[in-house]
Coordinates of C-alpha atoms and ligand atoms in Angstrom, one line a residue:
X1 CA 78.2 134.9 91.0
X2 CA 77.6 135.1 94.8
X3 CA 77.1 132.1 97.1
X4 CA 73.4 133.1 97.2
X5 CA 73.1 132.3 93.5
X6 CA 74.5 128.9 93.8
X7 CA 72.7 125.6 94.2
X8 CA 73.2 123.6 97.4
X9 CA 75.1 120.4 97.7
X10 CA 75.5 119.0 101.2
X11 CA 78.0 116.8 102.9
X12 CA 78.4 115.5 106.5
X13 CA 81.7 116.3 108.3
X14 CA 82.2 112.9 109.7
X15 CA 84.6 110.4 111.4
X16 CA 84.1 106.7 111.3
X17 CA 84.5 104.4 114.3
X18 CA 84.6 100.7 113.6
X19 CA 83.6 98.6 116.7
X20 CA 84.8 95.5 114.8
X21 CA 85.7 94.4 111.3
X22 CA 84.6 90.9 112.1
X23 CA 81.6 89.8 110.1
X24 CA 79.9 86.4 109.8
X25 CA 78.9 87.2 106.2
X26 CA 81.2 86.9 103.2
X27 CA 80.0 89.1 100.4
X28 CA 82.4 88.4 97.5
X29 CA 83.0 92.2 96.9
X30 CA 83.8 93.1 100.5
X31 CA 86.9 95.1 101.3
X32 CA 86.0 95.6 105.0
X33 CA 85.5 92.3 106.7
X34 CA 87.7 90.1 108.9
X35 CA 86.8 86.5 110.0
X36 CA 85.1 86.2 113.3
X37 CA 87.6 86.3 116.1
X38 CA 90.2 88.0 113.9
X39 CA 89.4 91.7 114.6
X40 CA 89.9 93.0 118.1
X41 CA 87.0 95.1 119.2
X42 CA 87.5 98.8 119.5
X43 CA 87.7 99.6 123.3
X44 CA 85.9 102.5 124.8
X45 CA 89.3 103.9 126.0
X46 CA 90.7 103.8 122.4
X47 CA 87.6 105.4 121.0
X48 CA 87.8 108.2 123.7
X49 CA 91.3 108.9 122.8
X50 CA 90.4 109.2 119.1
X51 CA 87.4 111.3 119.7
X52 CA 89.2 113.7 122.0
X53 CA 91.7 114.3 119.3
X54 CA 89.1 115.3 116.7
X55 CA 86.9 117.1 119.1
X56 CA 87.6 120.6 117.9
X57 CA 88.0 119.9 114.2
X58 CA 84.4 120.7 113.2
X59 CA 83.5 117.0 112.9
X60 CA 79.8 116.5 113.7
X61 CA 78.8 113.0 112.7
X62 CA 80.4 109.9 114.2
X63 CA 79.5 107.0 111.9
X64 CA 79.5 103.8 113.9
X65 CA 80.1 101.2 111.1
X66 CA 80.4 97.6 112.2
X67 CA 80.9 94.2 110.9
X68 CA 78.2 91.8 112.1
X69 CA 78.2 89.3 114.9
X70 CA 75.8 86.5 114.2
X71 CA 72.4 87.0 115.7
X72 CA 72.7 83.7 117.6
X73 CA 76.3 84.2 118.7
X74 CA 76.9 84.3 122.5
X75 CA 78.9 87.5 121.7
X76 CA 75.9 89.3 120.1
X77 CA 74.7 91.1 123.3
X78 CA 78.3 92.2 124.2
X79 CA 78.6 93.5 120.6
X80 CA 75.4 95.5 120.8
X81 CA 76.4 96.9 124.2
X82 CA 79.8 98.0 122.8
X83 CA 78.0 99.9 119.9
X84 CA 75.6 101.5 122.4
X85 CA 78.5 102.6 124.6
X86 CA 80.4 104.0 121.7
X87 CA 77.3 106.1 120.7
X88 CA 77.0 107.3 124.3
X89 CA 80.6 108.3 124.4
X90 CA 80.3 110.2 121.1
X91 CA 77.3 112.0 122.4
X92 CA 79.0 112.9 125.7
X93 CA 81.8 114.6 123.7
X94 CA 79.3 116.6 121.7
X95 CA 79.2 114.5 118.5
X96 CA 76.1 113.1 116.7
X97 CA 76.1 109.3 116.2
X98 CA 74.7 107.5 113.2
X99 CA 74.9 103.7 113.4
X100 CA 75.0 101.2 110.5
X101 CA 75.7 97.8 111.9
X102 CA 73.7 95.4 109.5
X103 CA 70.3 94.0 110.2
X104 CA 69.1 94.3 113.8
X105 CA 66.2 92.9 115.8
X106 CA 63.4 95.4 116.5
X107 CA 64.5 95.5 120.2
X108 CA 68.1 96.2 119.1
X109 CA 66.9 99.1 116.9
X110 CA 64.8 100.5 119.6
X111 CA 67.7 100.5 122.0
X112 CA 70.0 102.2 119.5
X113 CA 67.4 104.8 118.7
X114 CA 68.1 106.3 122.1
X115 CA 71.7 107.1 121.3
X116 CA 71.5 107.8 117.5
X117 CA 70.2 110.8 115.7
X118 CA 69.7 108.6 112.6
X119 CA 70.6 105.1 111.5
X120 CA 71.3 103.4 108.2
X121 CA 71.3 100.2 106.2
X122 CA 71.9 99.7 102.5
X123 CA 69.1 97.8 100.9
X124 CA 71.6 97.1 98.1
X125 CA 69.3 95.2 95.7
X126 CA 66.0 93.4 96.2
X127 CA 66.5 90.7 93.6
X128 CA 67.0 87.3 95.3
X129 CA 69.2 86.2 92.4
X130 CA 72.2 87.7 94.1
X131 CA 71.9 85.1 96.9
X132 CA 73.2 82.6 94.3
X133 CA 76.2 84.8 93.4
X134 CA 77.8 87.6 95.3
X135 CA 75.7 87.0 98.4
X136 CA 75.9 83.2 98.4
X137 CA 77.7 83.3 101.8
X138 CA 75.9 86.4 103.2
X139 CA 72.7 85.5 105.1
X140 CA 72.3 89.2 106.1
X141 CA 71.8 90.1 102.5
X142 CA 68.4 88.3 102.3
X143 CA 66.4 91.1 100.6
X144 CA 63.3 90.7 102.7
X145 CA 65.3 90.8 105.9
X146 CA 66.7 94.2 104.9
X147 CA 63.4 95.5 103.7
X148 CA 62.0 94.6 107.1
X149 CA 64.6 96.8 108.7
X150 CA 63.4 99.8 106.7
X151 CA 59.9 99.0 107.8
X152 CA 60.8 98.7 111.4
X153 CA 62.8 102.0 111.2
X154 CA 59.5 103.6 109.9
X155 CA 57.5 102.1 112.7
X156 CA 60.0 103.2 115.3
X157 CA 60.3 106.7 113.8
X158 CA 64.0 106.4 113.2
X159 CA 65.3 108.8 110.5
X160 CA 66.9 106.5 108.1
X161 CA 69.5 106.4 105.3
X162 CA 69.5 103.5 102.8
X163 CA 70.8 102.9 99.3
X164 CA 71.6 100.8 96.4
X165 CA 74.9 99.1 95.5
X166 CA 75.1 99.3 91.7
X167 CA 76.8 96.8 89.4
X168 CA 76.8 93.6 91.5
X169 CA 74.9 91.6 89.0
X170 CA 71.5 93.2 89.0
X171 CA 69.5 94.2 85.9
X172 CA 68.2 97.7 85.1
X173 CA 64.7 96.5 86.1
X174 CA 66.0 95.2 89.4
X175 CA 67.3 98.7 90.2
X176 CA 63.9 100.4 89.5
X177 CA 62.2 97.7 91.6
X178 CA 64.5 98.4 94.5
X179 CA 64.0 102.1 94.3
X180 CA 60.2 101.7 94.0
X181 CA 60.2 99.5 97.2
X182 CA 62.0 102.3 99.1
X183 CA 59.6 104.9 97.7
X184 CA 56.6 102.8 98.8
X185 CA 57.9 102.4 102.4
X186 CA 58.7 106.1 102.5
X187 CA 55.2 107.0 101.4
X188 CA 53.9 105.0 104.4
X189 CA 56.3 106.2 107.1
X190 CA 58.0 109.3 105.7
X191 CA 61.3 108.3 107.4
X192 CA 63.9 108.0 104.6
X193 CA 66.1 111.0 104.5
X194 CA 68.6 109.9 101.9
X195 CA 69.2 107.2 99.3
X196 CA 72.8 106.5 98.4
X197 CA 73.6 105.4 94.9
X198 CA 76.9 103.6 95.3
X199 CA 78.7 102.3 92.3
X200 CA 80.5 99.0 93.0
X201 CA 84.2 99.8 92.9
X202 CA 86.6 96.8 93.2
X203 CA 89.3 97.0 95.9
X204 CA 92.4 95.1 96.8
X205 CA 91.1 93.1 99.7
X206 CA 88.0 91.4 98.2
X207 CA 87.7 87.7 97.7
X208 CA 87.0 87.7 94.0
X209 CA 87.4 90.3 91.3
X210 CA 84.5 91.6 89.3
X211 CA 84.5 94.5 86.8
X212 CA 83.5 97.9 88.3
X213 CA 80.1 99.5 87.7
X214 CA 80.3 101.4 84.4
X215 CA 80.6 104.9 86.0
X216 CA 79.4 106.7 82.8
X217 CA 75.9 105.2 83.5
X218 CA 75.6 106.9 86.9
X219 CA 74.1 110.2 85.9
X220 CA 71.3 108.5 84.0
X221 CA 70.6 106.2 87.0
X222 CA 70.5 109.3 89.3
X223 CA 68.1 111.0 86.8
X224 CA 65.8 107.9 86.8
X225 CA 66.0 107.5 90.6
X226 CA 64.9 111.1 90.9
X227 CA 61.8 110.3 89.0
X228 CA 61.0 107.3 91.2
X229 CA 61.8 108.6 94.7
X230 CA 59.6 111.1 96.5
X231 CA 61.1 114.6 96.3
X232 CA 61.8 114.8 100.0
X233 CA 64.4 112.0 99.8
X234 CA 67.8 113.3 99.0
X235 CA 70.0 111.4 96.6
X236 CA 73.5 110.9 97.8
X237 CA 76.6 109.8 95.9
X238 CA 80.1 109.0 97.3
X239 CA 82.4 111.5 95.4
X240 CA 85.4 109.2 95.8
X241 CA 83.7 106.5 93.7
X242 CA 82.9 108.9 90.8
X243 CA 85.6 108.8 88.1
X244 CA 86.5 112.5 87.9
X245 CA 85.4 116.1 88.4
X246 CA 83.4 116.2 85.2
X247 CA 81.3 113.2 86.1
X248 CA 80.8 114.5 89.6
X249 CA 79.2 117.6 88.2
X250 CA 77.2 115.5 85.8
X251 CA 75.9 113.4 88.7
X252 CA 74.8 116.6 90.5
X253 CA 73.2 118.0 87.5
X254 CA 71.3 114.7 87.2
X255 CA 69.8 115.2 90.7
X256 CA 72.3 114.1 93.4
X257 CA 72.4 116.7 96.1
X258 CA 74.5 115.1 98.9
X259 CA 78.0 113.7 99.1
X260 CA 77.6 111.8 102.3
X261 CA 80.0 111.7 105.2
X262 CA 83.4 113.1 104.2
X263 CA 85.8 111.3 106.6
X264 CA 89.6 110.8 106.6
X265 CA 89.1 107.2 105.5
X266 CA 86.3 105.4 103.5
X267 CA 86.3 102.2 105.6
X268 CA 84.1 100.4 103.0
X269 CA 86.2 101.4 100.0
X270 CA 89.7 101.9 101.6
X271 CA 91.3 102.0 98.1
X272 CA 89.4 105.1 97.2
X273 CA 90.5 108.1 99.3
X274 CA 88.1 111.1 99.7
X275 CA 89.0 114.5 98.5
X276 CA 88.8 117.0 101.3
X277 CA 85.9 119.4 101.6
X278 CA 88.1 122.3 100.3
X279 CA 89.0 120.4 97.1
X280 CA 85.4 119.4 96.6
X281 CA 84.3 123.0 97.0
X282 CA 86.8 124.1 94.4
X283 CA 85.3 121.6 91.9
X284 CA 81.7 122.5 92.6
X285 CA 81.8 126.3 92.9
X286 CA 82.8 127.1 89.3
X287 CA 80.0 124.8 88.1
X288 CA 77.4 126.8 90.2
X289 CA 77.2 124.6 93.3
X290 CA 77.9 125.6 96.9
X291 CA 79.1 122.8 99.2
X292 CA 77.6 123.2 102.7
X293 CA 77.9 121.0 105.8
X294 CA 74.8 119.2 107.2
X295 CA 74.0 117.2 110.2
X296 CA 73.4 113.4 110.1
X297 CA 69.8 114.1 110.8
X298 CA 67.6 116.3 108.5
X299 CA 65.7 119.1 110.2
X300 CA 62.3 117.6 109.5
X301 CA 63.1 114.7 111.8
X302 CA 64.4 116.6 114.8
X303 CA 61.0 116.3 116.6
X304 CA 61.3 112.4 116.3
X305 CA 64.3 112.5 118.7
X306 CA 64.4 112.2 122.5
X307 CA 64.8 115.6 124.3
X308 CA 68.4 114.7 125.1
X309 CA 69.2 114.1 121.4
X310 CA 67.3 117.2 120.4
X311 CA 69.5 119.3 122.7
X312 CA 72.6 117.8 121.1
X313 CA 71.3 118.5 117.6
X314 CA 70.2 122.0 118.4
X315 CA 73.8 123.0 119.3
X316 CA 75.0 121.9 115.9
X317 CA 72.1 123.5 114.0
X318 CA 73.3 126.8 115.5
X319 CA 76.8 126.1 114.3
X320 CA 76.1 125.1 110.7
X321 CA 74.6 127.4 108.1
X322 CA 70.8 126.7 108.1
X323 CA 69.8 124.8 105.0
X324 CA 66.5 125.5 103.4
X325 CA 66.5 123.5 100.3
X326 CA 63.4 123.0 98.2
X327 CA 62.6 119.4 97.2
X328 CA 65.0 118.5 94.4
X329 CA 64.0 119.5 90.9
X330 CA 66.2 118.5 87.9
Ligands
LIG1 S1 79.8 93.8 102.8 FE1 79.1 94.0 105.0 S2 77.8 92.2 105.4 FE2 79.1 91.7 103.5 S3 80.9 90.7 104.3 FE3 81.4 92.9 104.2 S4 80.9 93.7 106.2 FE4 79.9 91.8 106.1

Protein backbone atom coordinates (compact mmCIF):
# COMPACT_ATOMS: atom_id res chain seq x y z
CA UNK A 1 0.00 0.00 0.00
CA UNK A 2 1.44 3.43 -0.88
CA UNK A 3 0.64 6.66 0.99
CA UNK A 4 -1.55 7.61 -1.95
CA UNK A 5 -3.87 4.68 -1.16
CA UNK A 6 -4.35 5.71 2.44
CA UNK A 7 -7.19 7.75 3.92
CA UNK A 8 -6.22 11.05 5.52
CA UNK A 9 -6.31 11.85 9.21
CA UNK A 10 -5.04 15.27 10.24
CA UNK A 11 -3.47 16.76 13.35
CA UNK A 12 -2.14 20.18 14.22
CA UNK A 13 1.50 20.40 15.39
CA UNK A 14 0.86 22.70 18.33
CA UNK A 15 2.15 24.25 21.51
CA UNK A 16 -0.10 25.59 24.25
CA UNK A 17 0.50 28.89 26.03
CA UNK A 18 -1.58 29.53 29.14
CA UNK A 19 -1.91 33.26 29.94
CA UNK A 20 -3.36 32.31 33.32
CA UNK A 21 -4.86 29.28 35.03
CA UNK A 22 -7.06 31.51 37.17
CA UNK A 23 -10.74 31.10 36.46
CA UNK A 24 -13.78 32.54 38.16
CA UNK A 25 -15.83 29.44 37.23
CA UNK A 26 -15.64 26.21 39.18
CA UNK A 27 -16.72 23.34 36.95
CA UNK A 28 -16.65 20.23 39.13
CA UNK A 29 -14.65 18.22 36.57
CA UNK A 30 -11.97 20.84 35.93
CA UNK A 31 -8.30 19.85 36.14
CA UNK A 32 -7.02 23.19 34.87
CA UNK A 33 -8.21 26.07 37.03
CA UNK A 34 -6.65 28.00 39.92
CA UNK A 35 -8.52 30.44 42.13
CA UNK A 36 -8.45 34.09 41.04
CA UNK A 37 -5.19 35.67 42.18
CA UNK A 38 -3.49 32.28 42.61
CA UNK A 39 -1.95 31.91 39.14
CA UNK A 40 0.69 34.41 38.05
CA UNK A 41 0.01 35.58 34.51
CA UNK A 42 2.37 34.48 31.77
CA UNK A 43 4.66 37.40 30.94
CA UNK A 44 5.52 38.36 27.39
CA UNK A 45 9.22 37.83 28.18
CA UNK A 46 8.61 34.25 29.40
CA UNK A 47 6.41 33.48 26.41
CA UNK A 48 9.08 34.84 24.06
CA UNK A 49 11.65 32.63 25.69
CA UNK A 50 9.45 29.55 25.25
CA UNK A 51 8.48 30.33 21.67
CA UNK A 52 12.05 31.00 20.61
CA UNK A 53 13.02 27.55 21.87
CA UNK A 54 10.36 25.76 19.81
CA UNK A 55 10.70 27.97 16.77
CA UNK A 56 12.41 25.47 14.50
CA UNK A 57 10.61 22.34 15.66
CA UNK A 58 7.90 22.42 13.02
CA UNK A 59 5.29 23.70 15.49
CA UNK A 60 2.69 25.71 13.58
CA UNK A 61 -0.21 26.40 15.95
CA UNK A 62 0.10 28.32 19.20
CA UNK A 63 -3.02 27.52 21.19
CA UNK A 64 -3.70 30.35 23.62
CA UNK A 65 -5.75 28.62 26.27
CA UNK A 66 -6.78 30.70 29.23
CA UNK A 67 -8.73 30.54 32.43
CA UNK A 68 -11.34 33.27 32.61
CA UNK A 69 -11.23 36.63 34.36
CA UNK A 70 -14.75 37.75 35.28
CA UNK A 71 -16.32 40.07 32.66
CA UNK A 72 -16.88 42.74 35.34
CA UNK A 73 -13.45 42.41 36.96
CA UNK A 74 -11.16 45.45 36.91
CA UNK A 75 -8.53 43.01 35.54
CA UNK A 76 -10.57 42.01 32.48
CA UNK A 77 -9.07 44.60 30.13
CA UNK A 78 -5.49 43.77 31.18
CA UNK A 79 -6.25 40.05 30.70
CA UNK A 80 -7.54 40.58 27.17
CA UNK A 81 -4.58 42.80 26.36
CA UNK A 82 -2.19 40.07 27.55
CA UNK A 83 -3.91 37.52 25.32
CA UNK A 84 -3.73 39.93 22.38
CA UNK A 85 -0.03 40.57 22.98
CA UNK A 86 0.72 36.85 23.21
CA UNK A 87 -1.00 36.33 19.85
CA UNK A 88 0.98 39.22 18.35
CA UNK A 89 4.19 37.74 19.69
CA UNK A 90 3.40 34.29 18.28
CA UNK A 91 2.65 35.83 14.89
CA UNK A 92 5.86 37.86 14.92
CA UNK A 93 7.82 34.63 15.39
CA UNK A 94 6.03 32.93 12.51
CA UNK A 95 3.45 30.84 14.41
CA UNK A 96 -0.30 30.80 13.82
CA UNK A 97 -2.37 31.64 16.93
CA UNK A 98 -5.71 30.07 17.86
CA UNK A 99 -7.34 31.42 21.03
CA UNK A 100 -9.79 29.70 23.33
CA UNK A 101 -10.42 31.89 26.36
CA UNK A 102 -14.06 31.28 27.28
CA UNK A 103 -17.01 33.51 26.38
CA UNK A 104 -16.01 36.95 25.10
CA UNK A 105 -17.94 40.10 24.29
CA UNK A 106 -18.45 40.74 20.59
CA UNK A 107 -15.94 43.63 20.82
CA UNK A 108 -13.38 41.30 22.42
CA UNK A 109 -13.93 38.71 19.69
CA UNK A 110 -13.55 41.37 17.02
CA UNK A 111 -10.25 42.50 18.54
CA UNK A 112 -8.83 38.98 18.78
CA UNK A 113 -9.91 38.18 15.23
CA UNK A 114 -7.10 40.51 14.08
CA UNK A 115 -4.42 38.28 15.61
CA UNK A 116 -5.93 34.79 15.35
CA UNK A 117 -6.31 32.57 12.31
CA UNK A 118 -9.19 30.78 14.07
CA UNK A 119 -10.76 30.69 17.50
CA UNK A 120 -12.62 28.14 19.59
CA UNK A 121 -15.06 27.51 22.39
CA UNK A 122 -16.54 24.19 23.45
CA UNK A 123 -20.32 24.35 23.44
CA UNK A 124 -20.11 21.28 25.74
CA UNK A 125 -23.83 20.55 26.15
CA UNK A 126 -26.91 22.68 25.60
CA UNK A 127 -29.05 21.21 28.33
CA UNK A 128 -29.60 23.72 31.19
CA UNK A 129 -29.90 20.78 33.63
CA UNK A 130 -26.12 20.80 34.03
CA UNK A 131 -26.34 24.23 35.67
CA UNK A 132 -27.75 22.38 38.68
CA UNK A 133 -24.93 19.83 38.78
CA UNK A 134 -21.42 20.06 37.28
CA UNK A 135 -21.88 23.71 36.26
CA UNK A 136 -23.57 24.91 39.44
CA UNK A 137 -20.68 27.31 40.08
CA UNK A 138 -19.83 28.08 36.45
CA UNK A 139 -21.72 31.09 35.06
CA UNK A 140 -19.72 30.87 31.82
CA UNK A 141 -21.40 27.54 31.10
CA UNK A 142 -24.86 29.03 30.60
CA UNK A 143 -25.70 27.28 27.33
CA UNK A 144 -27.28 30.29 25.60
CA UNK A 145 -24.21 32.40 26.35
CA UNK A 146 -22.01 29.86 24.59
CA UNK A 147 -24.38 29.45 21.69
CA UNK A 148 -24.28 33.22 21.30
CA UNK A 149 -20.47 33.01 20.90
CA UNK A 150 -20.87 30.61 18.00
CA UNK A 151 -23.36 32.98 16.42
CA UNK A 152 -21.10 36.01 16.85
CA UNK A 153 -18.18 34.05 15.40
CA UNK A 154 -20.34 33.46 12.35
CA UNK A 155 -21.35 37.12 12.08
CA UNK A 156 -17.71 38.19 12.44
CA UNK A 157 -16.51 35.53 9.99
CA UNK A 158 -14.14 33.89 12.43
CA UNK A 159 -13.25 30.30 11.48
CA UNK A 160 -14.35 28.42 14.56
CA UNK A 161 -13.79 25.17 16.43
CA UNK A 162 -16.34 23.95 18.93
CA UNK A 163 -17.29 20.66 20.47
CA UNK A 164 -19.13 18.54 22.99
CA UNK A 165 -17.91 17.30 26.34
CA UNK A 166 -19.40 13.82 26.66
CA UNK A 167 -20.39 12.08 29.87
CA UNK A 168 -21.00 15.03 32.23
CA UNK A 169 -24.61 14.13 32.99
CA UNK A 170 -26.31 14.66 29.63
CA UNK A 171 -28.70 12.22 28.00
CA UNK A 172 -28.36 10.81 24.49
CA UNK A 173 -31.04 13.20 23.26
CA UNK A 174 -29.16 16.12 24.82
CA UNK A 175 -26.16 15.22 22.65
CA UNK A 176 -28.15 15.11 19.43
CA UNK A 177 -29.78 18.42 20.33
CA UNK A 178 -26.38 20.05 20.89
CA UNK A 179 -25.05 18.69 17.59
CA UNK A 180 -28.18 19.85 15.78
CA UNK A 181 -27.74 23.38 17.18
CA UNK A 182 -24.16 23.49 15.84
CA UNK A 183 -25.36 22.19 12.47
CA UNK A 184 -28.08 24.86 12.30
CA UNK A 185 -25.66 27.71 13.03
CA UNK A 186 -23.17 26.35 10.53
CA UNK A 187 -25.83 26.19 7.84
CA UNK A 188 -26.41 29.90 8.43
CA UNK A 189 -22.79 31.09 8.62
CA UNK A 190 -20.60 28.24 7.24
CA UNK A 191 -17.92 29.00 9.83
CA UNK A 192 -17.44 25.85 11.92
CA UNK A 193 -14.35 24.00 10.82
CA UNK A 194 -14.30 21.26 13.43
CA UNK A 195 -16.41 19.71 16.14
CA UNK A 196 -14.48 18.01 18.94
CA UNK A 197 -16.08 15.01 20.63
CA UNK A 198 -14.29 14.92 23.95
CA UNK A 199 -14.98 12.05 26.35
CA UNK A 200 -14.94 13.25 29.94
CA UNK A 201 -11.88 11.67 31.58
CA UNK A 202 -11.38 12.16 35.32
CA UNK A 203 -8.12 13.66 36.52
CA UNK A 204 -6.28 14.05 39.78
CA UNK A 205 -6.95 17.77 40.33
CA UNK A 206 -10.71 18.04 39.99
CA UNK A 207 -12.96 18.98 42.90
CA UNK A 208 -15.20 15.90 42.80
CA UNK A 209 -14.88 12.51 41.15
CA UNK A 210 -17.33 11.20 38.59
CA UNK A 211 -17.05 8.05 36.48
CA UNK A 212 -15.43 8.50 33.06
CA UNK A 213 -17.43 8.55 29.87
CA UNK A 214 -17.87 4.92 28.73
CA UNK A 215 -15.25 5.02 25.97
CA UNK A 216 -16.74 2.05 24.11
CA UNK A 217 -19.69 4.30 23.14
CA UNK A 218 -17.49 6.82 21.35
CA UNK A 219 -17.44 5.25 17.85
CA UNK A 220 -21.24 5.05 17.78
CA UNK A 221 -21.55 8.69 18.87
CA UNK A 222 -19.06 9.72 16.17
CA UNK A 223 -21.11 7.79 13.63
CA UNK A 224 -24.33 9.50 14.74
CA UNK A 225 -22.64 12.92 14.83
CA UNK A 226 -21.48 12.37 11.27
CA UNK A 227 -25.12 11.96 10.23
CA UNK A 228 -26.16 15.19 11.98
CA UNK A 229 -23.28 17.53 11.12
CA UNK A 230 -22.82 19.00 7.64
CA UNK A 231 -20.14 17.12 5.71
CA UNK A 232 -17.78 20.12 5.57
CA UNK A 233 -17.35 20.05 9.36
CA UNK A 234 -14.52 17.74 10.44
CA UNK A 235 -14.99 15.60 13.55
CA UNK A 236 -12.04 15.75 15.91
CA UNK A 237 -11.21 13.36 18.75
CA UNK A 238 -8.41 13.76 21.31
CA UNK A 239 -6.35 10.56 20.85
CA UNK A 240 -4.99 10.67 24.41
CA UNK A 241 -8.53 10.27 25.76
CA UNK A 242 -9.33 7.18 23.68
CA UNK A 243 -8.67 3.94 25.55
CA UNK A 244 -6.28 2.20 23.18
CA UNK A 245 -5.10 1.78 19.61
CA UNK A 246 -8.01 -0.45 18.59
CA UNK A 247 -10.57 2.08 19.77
CA UNK A 248 -8.70 4.91 18.09
CA UNK A 249 -8.98 3.09 14.76
CA UNK A 250 -12.66 2.36 15.49
CA UNK A 251 -13.26 6.09 16.06
CA UNK A 252 -11.65 6.93 12.74
CA UNK A 253 -13.61 4.28 10.92
CA UNK A 254 -16.76 5.77 12.47
CA UNK A 255 -16.02 9.17 10.92
CA UNK A 256 -13.45 11.09 13.01
CA UNK A 257 -10.79 12.60 10.72
CA UNK A 258 -8.76 14.88 12.97
CA UNK A 259 -6.75 14.37 16.16
CA UNK A 260 -6.52 18.04 17.13
CA UNK A 261 -3.46 19.82 18.43
CA UNK A 262 -0.69 17.41 19.38
CA UNK A 263 1.31 19.36 21.97
CA UNK A 264 3.85 18.32 24.61
CA UNK A 265 1.16 18.69 27.31
CA UNK A 266 -2.63 18.46 27.26
CA UNK A 267 -3.30 21.37 29.62
CA UNK A 268 -6.97 20.49 30.06
CA UNK A 269 -6.30 16.80 30.75
CA UNK A 270 -2.79 16.83 32.25
CA UNK A 271 -3.15 13.24 33.49
CA UNK A 272 -3.43 11.96 29.91
CA UNK A 273 -0.20 12.50 27.96
CA UNK A 274 -0.28 12.57 24.18
CA UNK A 275 1.48 10.02 22.04
CA UNK A 276 3.87 11.77 19.70
CA UNK A 277 3.03 12.08 16.01
CA UNK A 278 5.48 9.31 15.12
CA UNK A 279 3.71 6.84 17.46
CA UNK A 280 0.29 7.88 16.16
CA UNK A 281 1.46 7.41 12.60
CA UNK A 282 2.64 3.88 13.43
CA UNK A 283 -0.81 3.04 14.81
CA UNK A 284 -2.73 4.51 11.90
CA UNK A 285 -0.70 3.43 8.90
CA UNK A 286 -1.21 -0.37 9.16
CA UNK A 287 -4.96 0.29 9.41
CA UNK A 288 -4.92 2.27 6.15
CA UNK A 289 -4.70 5.85 7.43
CA UNK A 290 -2.06 8.47 6.74
CA UNK A 291 -1.49 11.06 9.47
CA UNK A 292 -0.77 14.48 8.01
CA UNK A 293 -0.22 17.89 9.61
CA UNK A 294 -2.70 20.69 9.09
CA UNK A 295 -2.88 24.37 9.94
CA UNK A 296 -5.20 25.74 12.65
CA UNK A 297 -7.25 27.31 9.85
CA UNK A 298 -8.81 25.23 7.10
CA UNK A 299 -8.10 26.36 3.51
CA UNK A 300 -11.70 27.35 2.74
CA UNK A 301 -11.40 30.12 5.36
CA UNK A 302 -8.14 31.72 4.26
CA UNK A 303 -9.97 34.52 2.44
CA UNK A 304 -11.75 35.49 5.70
CA UNK A 305 -8.43 36.55 7.24
CA UNK A 306 -6.72 39.94 7.13
CA UNK A 307 -3.97 40.35 4.49
CA UNK A 308 -1.35 40.13 7.25
CA UNK A 309 -2.75 36.85 8.55
CA UNK A 310 -3.14 35.49 5.03
CA UNK A 311 0.56 36.09 4.42
CA UNK A 312 1.46 34.18 7.59
CA UNK A 313 -0.86 31.32 6.61
CA UNK A 314 0.48 31.13 3.07
CA UNK A 315 3.99 30.45 4.35
CA UNK A 316 2.72 27.41 6.24
CA UNK A 317 0.55 26.17 3.39
CA UNK A 318 3.74 25.95 1.35
CA UNK A 319 5.44 23.96 4.13
CA UNK A 320 2.77 21.37 4.84
CA UNK A 321 1.55 18.83 2.31
CA UNK A 322 -1.57 20.25 0.69
CA UNK A 323 -4.70 18.49 1.90
CA UNK A 324 -7.49 17.90 -0.53
CA UNK A 325 -9.95 15.87 1.41
CA UNK A 326 -13.43 15.26 0.18
CA UNK A 327 -16.28 15.83 2.66
CA UNK A 328 -16.20 12.87 5.04
CA UNK A 329 -18.10 9.75 4.03
CA UNK A 330 -18.33 6.77 6.36
S1 LIG B 1 -13.52 23.96 32.82
FE1 LIG B 1 -12.92 25.99 32.01
S2 LIG B 1 -14.56 27.36 32.73
FE2 LIG B 1 -14.69 25.50 33.98
S3 LIG B 1 -13.46 25.96 35.79
FE3 LIG B 1 -12.13 24.92 34.32
S4 LIG B 1 -11.10 26.56 33.23
FE4 LIG B 1 -12.88 27.45 34.23
